[in-house]
Amino acid sequence: MELLSIIIVAISLSMDAFSLALAYGTLGLGTKMLFKISLSVGLFHFFMPLLGMGIKYYLVQYSGMNLHFLASIIYFYLGIMLFLEAKEEKKVSTLYTIKDIFLFSLAVSLDSLSVGIAQENLTLIAPICFAISSFIFTTVGLKLGKRLHYLFGKAAIMMGGLFFILLGLFHL
């Protein structure tokens, strides 16, 4: 891949991280949690294309695994969790555990895995660009979502949950 192509792919891969981070930003996360989530998403966007390259032939030739179906399940889970959290009166706890951050990072980086599978000769520059771009887009999405949280409260959280569920339907 040439550099311009890598940058375009990096931005494209980061757009779902941005949109989902926007939804999670409505939870009003603190700065430390925002950094942890953004870093996790960046790391996943670095390692997933490398993993995709490593397991390319197994996934395509032997297992018949459907990555879109897996993404749908994860998006449905995240959407339902946001709806449930919005109904509770207590402080929202979603994305405060390592498991939740892992699932979020996995959900937004599955497309990076497919890039690793699709590309024949991916250099190390590509995953580095993917990681930096997704870190930046996730951070911006979380910060914008946090502003929406302060403006719209629980309605913003429920809109975020609806967004995840719609993404889950789209990936089926």
CSV table of N, CA and C in Angstrom, one decimal, residues 2-69:
chain,number,residue,atom,x,y,z
A,2,GLU,N,0.6,2.2,-0.8
A,2,GLU,CA,1.3,3.4,-0.8
A,2,GLU,C,0.8,4.3,0.3
A,3,LEU,N,1.5,5.3,0.7
A,3,LEU,CA,1.2,6.2,1.9
A,3,LEU,C,-0.2,6.8,1.8
A,4,LEU,N,-0.5,7.4,0.6
A,4,LEU,CA,-1.8,8.1,0.5
A,4,LEU,C,-3.0,7.1,0.7
A,5,SER,N,-2.8,5.9,0.1
A,5,SER,CA,-3.8,4.8,0.3
A,5,SER,C,-3.9,4.4,1.8
A,6,ILE,N,-2.8,4.3,2.5
A,6,ILE,CA,-2.8,4.0,3.9
A,6,ILE,C,-3.5,5.0,4.7
A,7,ILE,N,-3.3,6.3,4.4
A,7,ILE,CA,-3.9,7.4,5.2
A,7,ILE,C,-5.4,7.4,4.9
A,8,ILE,N,-5.8,7.1,3.7
A,8,ILE,CA,-7.3,7.1,3.4
A,8,ILE,C,-7.9,5.9,4.1
A,9,VAL,N,-7.3,4.8,4.1
A,9,VAL,CA,-7.8,3.6,4.8
A,9,VAL,C,-7.8,3.8,6.3
A,10,ALA,N,-6.8,4.4,6.8
A,10,ALA,CA,-6.7,4.7,8.3
A,10,ALA,C,-7.9,5.6,8.7
A,11,ILE,N,-8.2,6.6,7.9
A,11,ILE,CA,-9.3,7.5,8.2
A,11,ILE,C,-10.6,6.8,8.1
A,12,SER,N,-10.8,6.0,7.1
A,12,SER,CA,-12.0,5.2,6.9
A,12,SER,C,-12.2,4.2,8.1
A,13,LEU,N,-11.1,3.6,8.5
A,13,LEU,CA,-11.3,2.6,9.6
A,13,LEU,C,-11.6,3.3,10.9
A,14,SER,N,-11.2,4.6,11.0
A,14,SER,CA,-11.4,5.3,12.2
A,14,SER,C,-12.8,5.9,12.4
A,15,MET,N,-13.5,5.9,11.3
A,15,MET,CA,-14.9,6.6,11.3
A,15,MET,C,-15.8,5.8,12.2
A,16,ASP,N,-15.8,4.5,12.1
A,16,ASP,CA,-16.7,3.7,13.0
A,16,ASP,C,-16.3,3.9,14.5
A,17,ALA,N,-15.0,4.0,14.7
A,17,ALA,CA,-14.5,4.3,16.1
A,17,ALA,C,-15.0,5.6,16.6
A,18,PHE,N,-15.0,6.6,15.7
A,18,PHE,CA,-15.5,7.9,16.0
A,18,PHE,C,-17.0,7.9,16.3
A,19,SER,N,-17.8,7.3,15.4
A,19,SER,CA,-19.2,7.3,15.6
A,19,SER,C,-19.6,6.5,16.9
A,20,LEU,N,-19.0,5.4,17.2
A,20,LEU,CA,-19.3,4.7,18.4
A,20,LEU,C,-18.8,5.4,19.6
A,21,ALA,N,-17.6,6.0,19.5
A,21,ALA,CA,-17.1,6.8,20.6
A,21,ALA,C,-18.0,7.9,20.9
A,22,LEU,N,-18.6,8.5,19.9
A,22,LEU,CA,-19.6,9.6,20.1
A,22,LEU,C,-20.8,9.1,20.9
A,23,ALA,N,-21.2,7.9,20.6
A,23,ALA,CA,-22.3,7.3,21.4
A,23,ALA,C,-21.9,7.0,22.8
A,24,TYR,N,-20.7,6.5,23.0
A,24,TYR,CA,-20.2,6.2,24.4
A,24,TYR,C,-19.9,7.5,25.1
A,25,GLY,N,-19.5,8.5,24.4
A,25,GLY,CA,-19.2,9.8,25.1
A,25,GLY,C,-20.4,10.3,25.8
A,26,THR,N,-21.6,9.9,25.4
A,26,THR,CA,-22.8,10.4,26.1
A,26,THR,C,-22.9,9.9,27.5
A,27,LEU,N,-22.0,9.0,27.9
A,27,LEU,CA,-22.0,8.5,29.3
A,27,LEU,C,-21.3,9.5,30.2
A,28,GLY,N,-20.7,10.5,29.7
A,28,GLY,CA,-20.0,11.5,30.5
A,28,GLY,C,-18.8,10.9,31.2
A,29,LEU,N,-18.0,10.2,30.4
A,29,LEU,CA,-16.8,9.6,31.0
A,29,LEU,C,-15.7,10.6,31.4
A,30,GLY,N,-14.9,10.2,32.4
A,30,GLY,CA,-13.9,11.1,32.9
A,30,GLY,C,-12.7,11.1,31.9
A,31,THR,N,-11.8,12.0,32.1
A,31,THR,CA,-10.6,12.1,31.2
A,31,THR,C,-9.7,10.9,31.2
A,32,LYS,N,-9.5,10.3,32.4
A,32,LYS,CA,-8.7,9.1,32.5
A,32,LYS,C,-9.3,7.9,31.7
A,33,MET,N,-10.6,7.7,31.9
A,33,MET,CA,-11.3,6.7,31.2
A,33,MET,C,-11.3,6.9,29.7
A,34,LEU,N,-11.5,8.2,29.3
A,34,LEU,CA,-11.4,8.6,27.9
A,34,LEU,C,-10.1,8.2,27.3
A,35,PHE,N,-9.0,8.4,28.0
A,35,PHE,CA,-7.7,8.1,27.5
A,35,PHE,C,-7.5,6.5,27.4
A,36,LYS,N,-8.0,5.8,28.4
A,36,LYS,CA,-7.8,4.4,28.4
A,36,LYS,C,-8.6,3.8,27.2
A,37,ILE,N,-9.8,4.3,26.9
A,37,ILE,CA,-10.6,3.7,25.8
A,37,ILE,C,-9.9,4.1,24.5
A,38,SER,N,-9.5,5.3,24.3
A,38,SER,CA,-8.8,5.7,23.1
A,38,SER,C,-7.5,4.9,22.8
A,39,LEU,N,-6.7,4.7,23.9
A,39,LEU,CA,-5.5,3.9,23.8
A,39,LEU,C,-5.8,2.5,23.4
A,40,SER,N,-6.8,1.9,24.0
A,40,SER,CA,-7.2,0.6,23.7
A,40,SER,C,-7.7,0.4,22.2
A,41,VAL,N,-8.5,1.4,21.8
A,41,VAL,CA,-8.9,1.3,20.4
A,41,VAL,C,-7.7,1.5,19.4
A,42,GLY,N,-6.8,2.3,19.8
A,42,GLY,CA,-5.6,2.5,18.9
A,42,GLY,C,-4.8,1.2,18.9
A,43,LEU,N,-4.6,0.6,20.0
A,43,LEU,CA,-3.8,-0.7,20.1
A,43,LEU,C,-4.5,-1.8,19.3
A,44,PHE,N,-5.8,-1.9,19.4
A,44,PHE,CA,-6.5,-2.8,18.6
A,44,PHE,C,-6.4,-2.6,17.1
A,45,HIS,N,-6.4,-1.3,16.7
A,45,HIS,CA,-6.3,-1.0,15.3
A,45,HIS,C,-4.9,-1.2,14.8
A,46,PHE,N,-3.9,-1.3,15.7
A,46,PHE,CA,-2.6,-1.7,15.3
A,46,PHE,C,-2.4,-3.2,15.1
A,47,PHE,N,-3.0,-4.0,16.1
A,47,PHE,CA,-2.8,-5.4,16.1
A,47,PHE,C,-3.7,-6.2,15.2
A,48,MET,N,-4.9,-5.7,15.0
A,48,MET,CA,-5.9,-6.4,14.3
A,48,MET,C,-5.5,-6.7,12.8
A,49,PRO,N,-5.0,-5.7,12.1
A,49,PRO,CA,-4.5,-6.0,10.7
A,49,PRO,C,-3.4,-7.0,10.7
A,50,LEU,N,-2.5,-7.0,11.7
A,50,LEU,CA,-1.4,-8.0,11.8
A,50,LEU,C,-2.0,-9.3,12.0
A,51,LEU,N,-3.0,-9.4,12.9
A,51,LEU,CA,-3.6,-10.7,13.2
A,51,LEU,C,-4.4,-11.2,12.0
A,52,GLY,N,-5.0,-10.2,11.3
A,52,GLY,CA,-5.7,-10.6,10.0
A,52,GLY,C,-4.8,-11.2,9.0
A,53,MET,N,-3.6,-10.7,8.9
A,53,MET,CA,-2.6,-11.3,8.0
A,53,MET,C,-2.2,-12.7,8.4
A,54,GLY,N,-2.1,-12.8,9.7
A,54,GLY,CA,-1.6,-14.1,10.2
A,54,GLY,C,-2.6,-15.2,10.1
A,55,ILE,N,-3.9,-14.9,10.2
A,55,ILE,CA,-5.0,-15.9,10.1
A,55,ILE,C,-5.8,-15.9,8.8
A,56,LYS,N,-5.3,-15.1,7.9
A,56,LYS,CA,-6.0,-15.0,6.6
A,56,LYS,C,-6.5,-16.3,6.0
A,57,TYR,N,-5.6,-17.1,5.8
A,57,TYR,CA,-5.9,-18.4,5.0
A,57,TYR,C,-6.8,-19.3,5.9
A,58,TYR,N,-6.6,-19.3,7.2
A,58,TYR,CA,-7.5,-20.1,8.0
A,58,TYR,C,-8.9,-19.7,7.9
A,59,LEU,N,-9.2,-18.4,8.1
A,59,LEU,CA,-10.5,-17.8,8.1
A,59,LEU,C,-11.2,-18.0,6.7
A,60,VAL,N,-10.5,-17.8,5.7
A,60,VAL,CA,-11.1,-17.8,4.4
A,60,VAL,C,-11.3,-19.3,3.9
A,61,GLN,N,-10.3,-20.1,4.1
A,61,GLN,CA,-10.3,-21.4,3.5
A,61,GLN,C,-11.0,-22.5,4.4
A,62,TYR,N,-10.8,-22.4,5.7
A,62,TYR,CA,-11.2,-23.5,6.6
A,62,TYR,C,-12.4,-23.3,7.5
A,63,SER,N,-12.5,-22.2,8.1
A,63,SER,CA,-13.5,-22.0,9.1
A,63,SER,C,-14.9,-21.5,8.6
A,64,GLY,N,-14.9,-20.7,7.5
A,64,GLY,CA,-16.1,-20.1,7.1
A,64,GLY,C,-16.7,-19.1,8.0
A,65,MET,N,-15.9,-18.5,8.9
A,65,MET,CA,-16.3,-17.5,9.9
A,65,MET,C,-16.9,-16.3,9.2
A,66,ASN,N,-18.0,-15.8,9.7
A,66,ASN,CA,-18.6,-14.6,9.2
A,66,ASN,C,-18.3,-13.4,10.1
A,67,LEU,N,-17.4,-12.5,9.8
A,67,LEU,CA,-17.0,-11.4,10.7
A,67,LEU,C,-18.2,-10.4,10.8
A,68,HIS,N,-19.0,-10.2,9.8
A,68,HIS,CA,-20.1,-9.3,10.0
A,68,HIS,C,-21.1,-9.8,11.0
A,69,PHE,N,-21.4,-11.1,11.1
A,69,PHE,CA,-22.3,-11.6,12.1
A,69,PHE,C,-21.7,-11.4,13.5
